[in-house]
């Protein structure tokens, strides 16, 4: 674990894996809830956690780098279900990469419980983990100039849903009509770090 100062009151903590980042994020949230950590924001990413608004970043950096972070607790909370049509233009390519049929891709994906590891790229976009490493897929060699809102996509170890139309290089396997980001909703983002997610097949697959 490595802790790097960011400005006067922030700290970027680097860890070795996504699982370690999830465990550290959970531990820091626990400390803040207990009142033993005063921090304005705790923002997880793939292998880092950013803490912003610390009174004494140097002291916390020393503490974190000399202590062992406990394993992340079992995921709790309700599961967000996203209806999905497995009709994406890259479904056949993903099936070929996995060595299964397109129908089996849909079954494997829908049978998996995902968790939002972190958010980014666009408001409302969550990086979901849960598929075993053997199902990692590469990004497209040539990104699309426009991916429609609601596209369910895979890249590397992650599943994601595009909250709005944007360029993108992920492999598109399906479509959902669920609104991921709505500025009139509280909270605006449907998905946040730690949220449990399942995809529920509807219609043609």
PDB file of N, CA and C in Angstrom, residues 26-130:
ATOM      1  N   UNK A  26     -14.335   0.022   2.053  1.00  0.00           N
ATOM      2  CA  UNK A  26     -15.290  -0.392   3.079  1.00  0.00           C
ATOM      3  C   UNK A  26     -14.798  -0.054   4.476  1.00  0.00           C
ATOM      4  N   UNK A  27     -13.496  -0.261   4.727  1.00  0.00           N
ATOM      5  CA  UNK A  27     -12.928   0.040   6.043  1.00  0.00           C
ATOM      6  C   UNK A  27     -12.965   1.532   6.339  1.00  0.00           C
ATOM      7  N   UNK A  28     -12.653   2.346   5.346  1.00  0.00           N
ATOM      8  CA  UNK A  28     -12.672   3.798   5.554  1.00  0.00           C
ATOM      9  C   UNK A  28     -14.090   4.307   5.779  1.00  0.00           C
ATOM     10  N   UNK A  29     -15.052   3.744   5.063  1.00  0.00           N
ATOM     11  CA  UNK A  29     -16.451   4.114   5.305  1.00  0.00           C
ATOM     12  C   UNK A  29     -16.869   3.725   6.723  1.00  0.00           C
ATOM     13  N   UNK A  30     -16.420   2.552   7.179  1.00  0.00           N
ATOM     14  CA  UNK A  30     -16.743   2.109   8.542  1.00  0.00           C
ATOM     15  C   UNK A  30     -16.170   3.066   9.576  1.00  0.00           C
ATOM     16  N   UNK A  31     -14.914   3.468   9.376  1.00  0.00           N
ATOM     17  CA  UNK A  31     -14.277   4.392  10.324  1.00  0.00           C
ATOM     18  C   UNK A  31     -14.991   5.731  10.348  1.00  0.00           C
ATOM     19  N   UNK A  32     -15.379   6.225   9.169  1.00  0.00           N
ATOM     20  CA  UNK A  32     -16.080   7.513   9.138  1.00  0.00           C
ATOM     21  C   UNK A  32     -17.422   7.409   9.852  1.00  0.00           C
ATOM     22  N   UNK A  33     -18.139   6.285   9.633  1.00  0.00           N
ATOM     23  CA  UNK A  33     -19.439   6.103  10.284  1.00  0.00           C
ATOM     24  C   UNK A  33     -19.297   6.015  11.801  1.00  0.00           C
ATOM     25  N   UNK A  34     -18.181   5.448  12.273  1.00  0.00           N
ATOM     26  CA  UNK A  34     -17.941   5.322  13.717  1.00  0.00           C
ATOM     27  C   UNK A  34     -17.435   6.621  14.331  1.00  0.00           C
ATOM     28  N   UNK A  35     -17.017   7.550  13.492  1.00  0.00           N
ATOM     29  CA  UNK A  35     -16.516   8.816  14.001  1.00  0.00           C
ATOM     30  C   UNK A  35     -15.025   8.850  14.234  1.00  0.00           C
ATOM     31  N   UNK A  36     -14.300   7.774  13.869  1.00  0.00           N
ATOM     32  CA  UNK A  36     -12.850   7.751  14.090  1.00  0.00           C
ATOM     33  C   UNK A  36     -12.072   8.319  12.903  1.00  0.00           C
ATOM     34  N   UNK A  37     -12.771   8.676  11.821  1.00  0.00           N
ATOM     35  CA  UNK A  37     -12.126   9.271  10.652  1.00  0.00           C
ATOM     36  C   UNK A  37     -12.963  10.448  10.182  1.00  0.00           C
ATOM     37  N   UNK A  38     -12.333  11.621  10.142  1.00  0.00           N
ATOM     38  CA  UNK A  38     -13.003  12.817   9.653  1.00  0.00           C
ATOM     39  C   UNK A  38     -12.507  13.106   8.236  1.00  0.00           C
ATOM     40  N   UNK A  39     -13.381  12.939   7.266  1.00  0.00           N
ATOM     41  CA  UNK A  39     -12.999  13.122   5.873  1.00  0.00           C
ATOM     42  C   UNK A  39     -14.245  13.553   5.102  1.00  0.00           C
ATOM     43  N   UNK A  40     -14.045  14.438   4.130  1.00  0.00           N
ATOM     44  CA  UNK A  40     -15.190  14.943   3.364  1.00  0.00           C
ATOM     45  C   UNK A  40     -15.663  13.948   2.315  1.00  0.00           C
ATOM     46  N   UNK A  41     -14.724  13.381   1.551  1.00  0.00           N
ATOM     47  CA  UNK A  41     -15.091  12.447   0.494  1.00  0.00           C
ATOM     48  C   UNK A  41     -14.155  11.251   0.479  1.00  0.00           C
ATOM     49  N   UNK A  42     -14.714  10.080   0.153  1.00  0.00           N
ATOM     50  CA  UNK A  42     -13.938   8.849  -0.022  1.00  0.00           C
ATOM     51  C   UNK A  42     -14.323   8.292  -1.386  1.00  0.00           C
ATOM     52  N   UNK A  43     -13.382   8.299  -2.315  1.00  0.00           N
ATOM     53  CA  UNK A  43     -13.703   7.963  -3.704  1.00  0.00           C
ATOM     54  C   UNK A  43     -12.859   6.779  -4.163  1.00  0.00           C
ATOM     55  N   UNK A  44     -13.477   5.604  -4.348  1.00  0.00           N
ATOM     56  CA  UNK A  44     -12.719   4.444  -4.818  1.00  0.00           C
ATOM     57  C   UNK A  44     -12.524   4.469  -6.326  1.00  0.00           C
ATOM     58  N   UNK A  45     -11.471   3.800  -6.786  1.00  0.00           N
ATOM     59  CA  UNK A  45     -11.246   3.582  -8.216  1.00  0.00           C
ATOM     60  C   UNK A  45     -10.737   2.156  -8.384  1.00  0.00           C
ATOM     61  N   UNK A  46     -10.144   1.852  -9.541  1.00  0.00           N
ATOM     62  CA  UNK A  46      -9.754   0.469  -9.824  1.00  0.00           C
ATOM     63  C   UNK A  46      -8.766  -0.072  -8.795  1.00  0.00           C
ATOM     64  N   UNK A  47      -7.715   0.698  -8.489  1.00  0.00           N
ATOM     65  CA  UNK A  47      -6.713   0.250  -7.515  1.00  0.00           C
ATOM     66  C   UNK A  47      -6.271   1.391  -6.602  1.00  0.00           C
ATOM     67  N   UNK A  48      -7.125   2.361  -6.427  1.00  0.00           N
ATOM     68  CA  UNK A  48      -6.822   3.482  -5.538  1.00  0.00           C
ATOM     69  C   UNK A  48      -8.077   3.887  -4.775  1.00  0.00           C
ATOM     70  N   UNK A  49      -7.852   4.615  -3.670  1.00  0.00           N
ATOM     71  CA  UNK A  49      -8.944   5.268  -2.947  1.00  0.00           C
ATOM     72  C   UNK A  49      -8.463   6.684  -2.622  1.00  0.00           C
ATOM     73  N   UNK A  50      -9.261   7.670  -3.003  1.00  0.00           N
ATOM     74  CA  UNK A  50      -8.937   9.067  -2.741  1.00  0.00           C
ATOM     75  C   UNK A  50      -9.706   9.544  -1.521  1.00  0.00           C
ATOM     76  N   UNK A  51      -8.994  10.158  -0.586  1.00  0.00           N
ATOM     77  CA  UNK A  51      -9.627  10.762   0.581  1.00  0.00           C
ATOM     78  C   UNK A  51      -9.425  12.273   0.498  1.00  0.00           C
ATOM     79  N   UNK A  52     -10.503  13.007   0.512  1.00  0.00           N
ATOM     80  CA  UNK A  52     -10.437  14.458   0.378  1.00  0.00           C
ATOM     81  C   UNK A  52     -11.041  15.114   1.617  1.00  0.00           C
ATOM     82  N   UNK A  53     -10.383  16.189   2.067  1.00  0.00           N
ATOM     83  CA  UNK A  53     -10.885  16.901   3.227  1.00  0.00           C
ATOM     84  C   UNK A  53     -10.371  16.347   4.543  1.00  0.00           C
ATOM     85  N   UNK A  54      -9.098  15.966   4.570  1.00  0.00           N
ATOM     86  CA  UNK A  54      -8.467  15.446   5.786  1.00  0.00           C
ATOM     87  C   UNK A  54      -7.792  16.563   6.563  1.00  0.00           C
ATOM     88  N   UNK A  55      -7.873  16.499   7.877  1.00  0.00           N
ATOM     89  CA  UNK A  55      -7.197  17.499   8.709  1.00  0.00           C
ATOM     90  C   UNK A  55      -5.700  17.231   8.782  1.00  0.00           C
ATOM     91  N   UNK A  56      -5.311  15.953   8.792  1.00  0.00           N
ATOM     92  CA  UNK A  56      -3.898  15.590   8.938  1.00  0.00           C
ATOM     93  C   UNK A  56      -3.584  14.405   8.007  1.00  0.00           C
ATOM     94  N   UNK A  57      -3.419  14.674   6.706  1.00  0.00           N
ATOM     95  CA  UNK A  57      -3.163  13.580   5.757  1.00  0.00           C
ATOM     96  C   UNK A  57      -1.913  12.779   6.079  1.00  0.00           C
ATOM     97  N   UNK A  58      -0.858  13.438   6.549  1.00  0.00           N
ATOM     98  CA  UNK A  58       0.399  12.742   6.822  1.00  0.00           C
ATOM     99  C   UNK A  58       0.225  11.692   7.914  1.00  0.00           C
ATOM    100  N   UNK A  59      -0.533  12.031   8.946  1.00  0.00           N
ATOM    101  CA  UNK A  59      -0.750  11.066  10.037  1.00  0.00           C
ATOM    102  C   UNK A  59      -1.527   9.850   9.537  1.00  0.00           C
ATOM    103  N   UNK A  60      -2.566  10.095   8.751  1.00  0.00           N
ATOM    104  CA  UNK A  60      -3.352   8.978   8.230  1.00  0.00           C
ATOM    105  C   UNK A  60      -2.524   8.132   7.265  1.00  0.00           C
ATOM    106  N   UNK A  61      -1.683   8.783   6.460  1.00  0.00           N
ATOM    107  CA  UNK A  61      -0.836   8.043   5.520  1.00  0.00           C
ATOM    108  C   UNK A  61       0.079   7.090   6.273  1.00  0.00           C
ATOM    109  N   UNK A  62       0.682   7.567   7.354  1.00  0.00           N
ATOM    110  CA  UNK A  62       1.568   6.733   8.154  1.00  0.00           C
ATOM    111  C   UNK A  62       0.812   5.566   8.776  1.00  0.00           C
ATOM    112  N   UNK A  63      -0.400   5.833   9.244  1.00  0.00           N
ATOM    113  CA  UNK A  63      -1.196   4.783   9.876  1.00  0.00           C
ATOM    114  C   UNK A  63      -1.598   3.713   8.864  1.00  0.00           C
ATOM    115  N   UNK A  64      -2.055   4.142   7.700  1.00  0.00           N
ATOM    116  CA  UNK A  64      -2.536   3.181   6.707  1.00  0.00           C
ATOM    117  C   UNK A  64      -1.421   2.298   6.172  1.00  0.00           C
ATOM    118  N   UNK A  65      -0.273   2.881   5.939  1.00  0.00           N
ATOM    119  CA  UNK A  65       0.820   2.123   5.322  1.00  0.00           C
ATOM    120  C   UNK A  65       1.521   1.192   6.301  1.00  0.00           C
ATOM    121  N   UNK A  66       1.197   1.292   7.577  1.00  0.00           N
ATOM    122  CA  UNK A  66       1.808   0.394   8.567  1.00  0.00           C
ATOM    123  C   UNK A  66       0.780  -0.532   9.208  1.00  0.00           C
ATOM    124  N   UNK A  67      -0.436  -0.546   8.660  1.00  0.00           N
ATOM    125  CA  UNK A  67      -1.474  -1.407   9.227  1.00  0.00           C
ATOM    126  C   UNK A  67      -2.039  -2.313   8.140  1.00  0.00           C
ATOM    127  N   UNK A  68      -2.740  -3.340   8.568  1.00  0.00           N
ATOM    128  CA  UNK A  68      -3.342  -4.281   7.633  1.00  0.00           C
ATOM    129  C   UNK A  68      -4.830  -3.990   7.505  1.00  0.00           C
ATOM    130  N   UNK A  69      -5.291  -3.852   6.299  1.00  0.00           N
ATOM    131  CA  UNK A  69      -6.705  -3.576   6.069  1.00  0.00           C
ATOM    132  C   UNK A  69      -7.484  -4.889   6.158  1.00  0.00           C
ATOM    133  N   UNK A  70      -8.541  -4.935   6.952  1.00  0.00           N
ATOM    134  CA  UNK A  70      -9.327  -6.177   7.035  1.00  0.00           C
ATOM    135  C   UNK A  70     -10.028  -6.471   5.718  1.00  0.00           C
ATOM    136  N   UNK A  71     -10.365  -7.737   5.523  1.00  0.00           N
ATOM    137  CA  UNK A  71     -11.087  -8.119   4.312  1.00  0.00           C
ATOM    138  C   UNK A  71     -12.424  -7.392   4.259  1.00  0.00           C
ATOM    139  N   UNK A  72     -12.883  -7.124   3.039  1.00  0.00           N
ATOM    140  CA  UNK A  72     -14.168  -6.457   2.876  1.00  0.00           C
ATOM    141  C   UNK A  72     -15.279  -7.352   3.410  1.00  0.00           C
ATOM    142  N   UNK A  73     -16.261  -6.762   4.091  1.00  0.00           N
ATOM    143  CA  UNK A  73     -17.374  -7.570   4.596  1.00  0.00           C
ATOM    144  C   UNK A  73     -18.235  -8.065   3.443  1.00  0.00           C
ATOM    145  N   UNK A  74     -19.057  -9.085   3.675  1.00  0.00           N
ATOM    146  CA  UNK A  74     -19.982  -9.539   2.625  1.00  0.00           C
ATOM    147  C   UNK A  74     -20.851  -8.391   2.147  1.00  0.00           C
ATOM    148  N   UNK A  75     -21.158  -8.377   0.884  1.00  0.00           N
ATOM    149  CA  UNK A  75     -21.988  -7.311   0.337  1.00  0.00           C
ATOM    150  C   UNK A  75     -23.379  -7.373   0.961  1.00  0.00           C
ATOM    151  N   UNK A  76     -23.888  -6.222   1.321  1.00  0.00           N
ATOM    152  CA  UNK A  76     -25.206  -6.140   1.942  1.00  0.00           C
ATOM    153  C   UNK A  76     -26.080  -5.198   1.117  1.00  0.00           C
ATOM    154  N   UNK A  77     -27.321  -5.053   1.546  1.00  0.00           N
ATOM    155  CA  UNK A  77     -28.222  -4.136   0.867  1.00  0.00           C
ATOM    156  C   UNK A  77     -29.023  -4.827  -0.220  1.00  0.00           C
ATOM    157  N   UNK A  78     -30.052  -4.140  -0.676  1.00  0.00           N
ATOM    158  CA  UNK A  78     -30.913  -4.687  -1.710  1.00  0.00           C
ATOM    159  C   UNK A  78     -30.176  -4.763  -3.045  1.00  0.00           C
ATOM    160  N   UNK A  79     -30.627  -5.688  -3.873  1.00  0.00           N
ATOM    161  CA  UNK A  79     -30.055  -5.851  -5.208  1.00  0.00           C
ATOM    162  C   UNK A  79     -30.838  -4.990  -6.190  1.00  0.00           C
ATOM    163  N   UNK A  80     -30.138  -4.171  -6.963  1.00  0.00           N
ATOM    164  CA  UNK A  80     -30.767  -3.404  -8.039  1.00  0.00           C
ATOM    165  C   UNK A  80     -30.878  -4.317  -9.257  1.00  0.00           C
ATOM    166  N   UNK A  81     -32.083  -4.507  -9.749  1.00  0.00           N
ATOM    167  CA  UNK A  81     -32.298  -5.346 -10.915  1.00  0.00           C
ATOM    168  C   UNK A  81     -32.465  -4.479 -12.163  1.00  0.00           C
ATOM    169  N   UNK A  82     -31.690  -4.821 -13.198  1.00  0.00           N
ATOM    170  CA  UNK A  82     -31.737  -4.077 -14.453  1.00  0.00           C
ATOM    171  C   UNK A  82     -32.275  -5.003 -15.550  1.00  0.00           C
ATOM    172  N   UNK A  83     -33.482  -4.769 -16.042  1.00  0.00           N
ATOM    173  CA  UNK A  83     -33.993  -5.569 -17.164  1.00  0.00           C
ATOM    174  C   UNK A  83     -33.100  -5.363 -18.390  1.00  0.00           C
ATOM    175  N   UNK A  84     -32.760  -6.441 -19.069  1.00  0.00           N
ATOM    176  CA  UNK A  84     -31.840  -6.326 -20.211  1.00  0.00           C
ATOM    177  C   UNK A  84     -32.294  -7.229 -21.346  1.00  0.00           C
ATOM    178  N   UNK A  85     -32.212  -6.711 -22.556  1.00  0.00           N
ATOM    179  CA  UNK A  85     -32.381  -7.515 -23.764  1.00  0.00           C
ATOM    180  C   UNK A  85     -30.991  -7.838 -24.276  1.00  0.00           C
ATOM    181  N   UNK A  86     -30.676  -9.106 -24.367  1.00  0.00           N
ATOM    182  CA  UNK A  86     -29.345  -9.489 -24.848  1.00  0.00           C
ATOM    183  C   UNK A  86     -29.355  -9.478 -26.382  1.00  0.00           C
ATOM    184  N   UNK A  87     -29.237  -8.265 -26.920  1.00  0.00           N
ATOM    185  CA  UNK A  87     -29.357  -8.031 -28.356  1.00  0.00           C
ATOM    186  C   UNK A  87     -28.212  -7.168 -28.896  1.00  0.00           C
ATOM    187  N   UNK A  88     -27.114  -7.086 -28.156  1.00  0.00           N
ATOM    188  CA  UNK A  88     -26.020  -6.200 -28.542  1.00  0.00           C
ATOM    189  C   UNK A  88     -25.298  -6.653 -29.802  1.00  0.00           C
ATOM    190  N   UNK A  89     -24.752  -5.705 -30.564  1.00  0.00           N
ATOM    191  CA  UNK A  89     -24.070  -6.039 -31.815  1.00  0.00           C
ATOM    192  C   UNK A  89     -22.776  -6.831 -31.633  1.00  0.00           C
ATOM    193  N   UNK A  90     -22.222  -6.848 -30.413  1.00  0.00           N
ATOM    194  CA  UNK A  90     -20.978  -7.581 -30.169  1.00  0.00           C
ATOM    195  C   UNK A  90     -21.214  -8.900 -29.445  1.00  0.00           C
ATOM    196  N   UNK A  91     -22.481  -9.289 -29.283  1.00  0.00           N
ATOM    197  CA  UNK A  91     -22.790 -10.511 -28.528  1.00  0.00           C
ATOM    198  C   UNK A  91     -22.126 -11.732 -29.156  1.00  0.00           C
ATOM    199  N   UNK A  92     -22.165 -11.841 -30.485  1.00  0.00           N
ATOM    200  CA  UNK A  92     -21.559 -13.003 -31.155  1.00  0.00           C
ATOM    201  C   UNK A  92     -20.043 -13.009 -30.979  1.00  0.00           C
ATOM    202  N   UNK A  93     -19.418 -11.823 -31.006  1.00  0.00           N
ATOM    203  CA  UNK A  93     -17.967 -11.754 -30.822  1.00  0.00           C
ATOM    204  C   UNK A  93     -17.580 -12.170 -29.400  1.00  0.00           C
ATOM    205  N   UNK A  94     -18.363 -11.736 -28.423  1.00  0.00           N
ATOM    206  CA  UNK A  94     -18.095 -12.127 -27.037  1.00  0.00           C
ATOM    207  C   UNK A  94     -18.285 -13.635 -26.883  1.00  0.00           C
ATOM    208  N   UNK A  95     -19.318 -14.175 -27.510  1.00  0.00           N
ATOM    209  CA  UNK A  95     -19.551 -15.620 -27.448  1.00  0.00           C
ATOM    210  C   UNK A  95     -18.369 -16.389 -28.028  1.00  0.00           C
ATOM    211  N   UNK A  96     -17.851 -15.913 -29.158  1.00  0.00           N
ATOM    212  CA  UNK A  96     -16.696 -16.572 -29.763  1.00  0.00           C
ATOM    213  C   UNK A  96     -15.482 -16.493 -28.849  1.00  0.00           C
ATOM    214  N   UNK A  97     -15.290 -15.339 -28.206  1.00  0.00           N
ATOM    215  CA  UNK A  97     -14.150 -15.164 -27.299  1.00  0.00           C
ATOM    216  C   UNK A  97     -14.272 -16.093 -26.089  1.00  0.00           C
ATOM    217  N   UNK A  98     -15.486 -16.285 -25.608  1.00  0.00           N
ATOM    218  CA  UNK A  98     -15.710 -17.159 -24.455  1.00  0.00           C
ATOM    219  C   UNK A  98     -15.763 -18.630 -24.851  1.00  0.00           C
ATOM    220  N   UNK A  99     -15.967 -18.898 -26.139  1.00  0.00           N
ATOM    221  CA  UNK A  99     -16.099 -20.274 -26.592  1.00  0.00           C
ATOM    222  C   UNK A  99     -17.447 -20.893 -26.279  1.00  0.00           C
ATOM    223  N   UNK A 100     -18.499 -20.044 -26.265  1.00  0.00           N
ATOM    224  CA  UNK A 100     -19.852 -20.523 -25.978  1.00  0.00           C
ATOM    225  C   UNK A 100     -20.803 -19.909 -26.999  1.00  0.00           C
ATOM    226  N   UNK A 101     -22.077 -20.242 -26.901  1.00  0.00           N
ATOM    227  CA  UNK A 101     -23.081 -19.663 -27.787  1.00  0.00           C
ATOM    228  C   UNK A 101     -23.538 -18.305 -27.252  1.00  0.00           C
ATOM    229  N   UNK A 102     -24.120 -17.456 -28.105  1.00  0.00           N
ATOM    230  CA  UNK A 102     -24.673 -16.189 -27.615  1.00  0.00           C
ATOM    231  C   UNK A 102     -25.707 -16.384 -26.508  1.00  0.00           C
ATOM    232  N   UNK A 103     -26.517 -17.429 -26.617  1.00  0.00           N
ATOM    233  CA  UNK A 103     -27.501 -17.705 -25.567  1.00  0.00           C
ATOM    234  C   UNK A 103     -26.815 -18.003 -24.244  1.00  0.00           C
ATOM    235  N   UNK A 104     -25.681 -18.692 -24.296  1.00  0.00           N
ATOM    236  CA  UNK A 104     -24.938 -19.015 -23.077  1.00  0.00           C
ATOM    237  C   UNK A 104     -24.292 -17.770 -22.480  1.00  0.00           C
ATOM    238  N   UNK A 105     -23.847 -16.844 -23.324  1.00  0.00           N
ATOM    239  CA  UNK A 105     -23.327 -15.569 -22.814  1.00  0.00           C
ATOM    240  C   UNK A 105     -24.397 -14.883 -21.977  1.00  0.00           C
ATOM    241  N   UNK A 106     -25.618 -14.821 -22.519  1.00  0.00           N
ATOM    242  CA  UNK A 106     -26.721 -14.188 -21.795  1.00  0.00           C
ATOM    243  C   UNK A 106     -26.987 -14.905 -20.474  1.00  0.00           C
ATOM    244  N   UNK A 107     -26.961 -16.233 -20.498  1.00  0.00           N
ATOM    245  CA  UNK A 107     -27.235 -16.995 -19.269  1.00  0.00           C
ATOM    246  C   UNK A 107     -26.165 -16.743 -18.219  1.00  0.00           C
ATOM    247  N   UNK A 108     -24.901 -16.818 -18.620  1.00  0.00           N
ATOM    248  CA  UNK A 108     -23.795 -16.604 -17.678  1.00  0.00           C
ATOM    249  C   UNK A 108     -23.873 -15.209 -17.079  1.00  0.00           C
ATOM    250  N   UNK A 109     -24.095 -14.218 -17.931  1.00  0.00           N
ATOM    251  CA  UNK A 109     -24.140 -12.828 -17.468  1.00  0.00           C
ATOM    252  C   UNK A 109     -25.309 -12.603 -16.513  1.00  0.00           C
ATOM    253  N   UNK A 110     -26.481 -13.141 -16.865  1.00  0.00           N
ATOM    254  CA  UNK A 110     -27.666 -12.935 -16.031  1.00  0.00           C
ATOM    255  C   UNK A 110     -27.610 -13.737 -14.732  1.00  0.00           C
ATOM    256  N   UNK A 111     -26.846 -14.820 -14.707  1.00  0.00           N
ATOM    257  CA  UNK A 111     -26.727 -15.633 -13.490  1.00  0.00           C
ATOM    258  C   UNK A 111     -25.715 -15.063 -12.496  1.00  0.00           C
ATOM    259  N   UNK A 112     -25.027 -13.999 -12.879  1.00  0.00           N
ATOM    260  CA  UNK A 112     -23.976 -13.415 -12.038  1.00  0.00           C
ATOM    261  C   UNK A 112     -24.524 -12.274 -11.196  1.00  0.00           C
ATOM    262  N   UNK A 113     -24.169 -12.243  -9.915  1.00  0.00           N
ATOM    263  CA  UNK A 113     -24.447 -11.056  -9.106  1.00  0.00           C
ATOM    264  C   UNK A 113     -23.238 -10.141  -9.177  1.00  0.00           C
ATOM    265  N   UNK A 114     -23.459  -8.919  -9.601  1.00  0.00           N
ATOM    266  CA  UNK A 114     -22.394  -7.943  -9.754  1.00  0.00           C
ATOM    267  C   UNK A 114     -22.364  -6.989  -8.568  1.00  0.00           C
ATOM    268  N   UNK A 115     -21.256  -6.301  -8.436  1.00  0.00           N
ATOM    269  CA  UNK A 115     -21.119  -5.233  -7.452  1.00  0.00           C
ATOM    270  C   UNK A 115     -20.430  -4.048  -8.116  1.00  0.00           C
ATOM    271  N   UNK A 116     -20.889  -2.842  -7.804  1.00  0.00           N
ATOM    272  CA  UNK A 116     -20.260  -1.647  -8.360  1.00  0.00           C
ATOM    273  C   UNK A 116     -18.935  -1.415  -7.625  1.00  0.00           C
ATOM    274  N   UNK A 117     -17.832  -1.580  -8.344  1.00  0.00           N
ATOM    275  CA  UNK A 117     -16.515  -1.386  -7.727  1.00  0.00           C
ATOM    276  C   UNK A 117     -16.208   0.095  -7.563  1.00  0.00           C
ATOM    277  N   UNK A 118     -16.525   0.866  -8.588  1.00  0.00           N
ATOM    278  CA  UNK A 118     -16.316   2.321  -8.545  1.00  0.00           C
ATOM    279  C   UNK A 118     -17.100   2.932  -9.692  1.00  0.00           C
ATOM    280  N   UNK A 119     -17.167   4.248  -9.709  1.00  0.00           N
ATOM    281  CA  UNK A 119     -17.899   4.964 -10.748  1.00  0.00           C
ATOM    282  C   UNK A 119     -16.966   5.933 -11.462  1.00  0.00           C
ATOM    283  N   UNK A 120     -17.320   6.289 -12.686  1.00  0.00           N
ATOM    284  CA  UNK A 120     -16.495   7.221 -13.445  1.00  0.00           C
ATOM    285  C   UNK A 120     -16.888   7.228 -14.900  1.00  0.00           C
ATOM    286  N   UNK A 121     -16.040   7.802 -15.739  1.00  0.00           N
ATOM    287  CA  UNK A 121     -16.231   7.908 -17.186  1.00  0.00           C
ATOM    288  C   UNK A 121     -17.329   8.899 -17.530  1.00  0.00           C
ATOM    289  N   UNK A 122     -18.527   8.698 -17.003  1.00  0.00           N
ATOM    290  CA  UNK A 122     -19.657   9.600 -17.221  1.00  0.00           C
ATOM    291  C   UNK A 122     -20.543   9.541 -15.986  1.00  0.00           C
ATOM    292  N   UNK A 123     -21.298  10.592 -15.681  1.00  0.00           N
ATOM    293  CA  UNK A 123     -22.191  10.551 -14.517  1.00  0.00           C
ATOM    294  C   UNK A 123     -23.145   9.366 -14.599  1.00  0.00           C
ATOM    295  N   UNK A 124     -23.152   8.558 -13.545  1.00  0.00           N
ATOM    296  CA  UNK A 124     -24.025   7.403 -13.498  1.00  0.00           C
ATOM    297  C   UNK A 124     -23.424   6.118 -14.000  1.00  0.00           C
ATOM    298  N   UNK A 125     -22.191   6.162 -14.530  1.00  0.00           N
ATOM    299  CA  UNK A 125     -21.554   4.953 -15.070  1.00  0.00           C
ATOM    300  C   UNK A 125     -20.825   4.218 -13.954  1.00  0.00           C
ATOM    301  N   UNK A 126     -21.244   2.980 -13.693  1.00  0.00           N
ATOM    302  CA  UNK A 126     -20.589   2.164 -12.689  1.00  0.00           C
ATOM    303  C   UNK A 126     -19.767   1.056 -13.325  1.00  0.00           C
ATOM    304  N   UNK A 127     -18.614   0.780 -12.757  1.00  0.00           N
ATOM    305  CA  UNK A 127     -17.765  -0.335 -13.185  1.00  0.00           C
ATOM    306  C   UNK A 127     -18.142  -1.535 -12.321  1.00  0.00           C
ATOM    307  N   UNK A 128     -18.828  -2.504 -12.910  1.00  0.00           N
ATOM    308  CA  UNK A 128     -19.364  -3.641 -12.173  1.00  0.00           C
ATOM    309  C   UNK A 128     -18.436  -4.848 -12.288  1.00  0.00           C
ATOM    310  N   UNK A 129     -18.160  -5.466 -11.153  1.00  0.00           N
ATOM    311  CA  UNK A 129     -17.349  -6.683 -11.130  1.00  0.00           C
ATOM    312  C   UNK A 129     -18.203  -7.856 -10.671  1.00  0.00           C
ATOM    313  N   UNK A 130     -17.756  -9.059 -11.007  1.00  0.00           N
ATOM    314  CA  UNK A 130     -18.479 -10.250 -10.589  1.00  0.00           C
ATOM    315  C   UNK A 130     -18.203 -11.442 -11.488  1.00  0.00           C
TER     316      UNK A 130
END
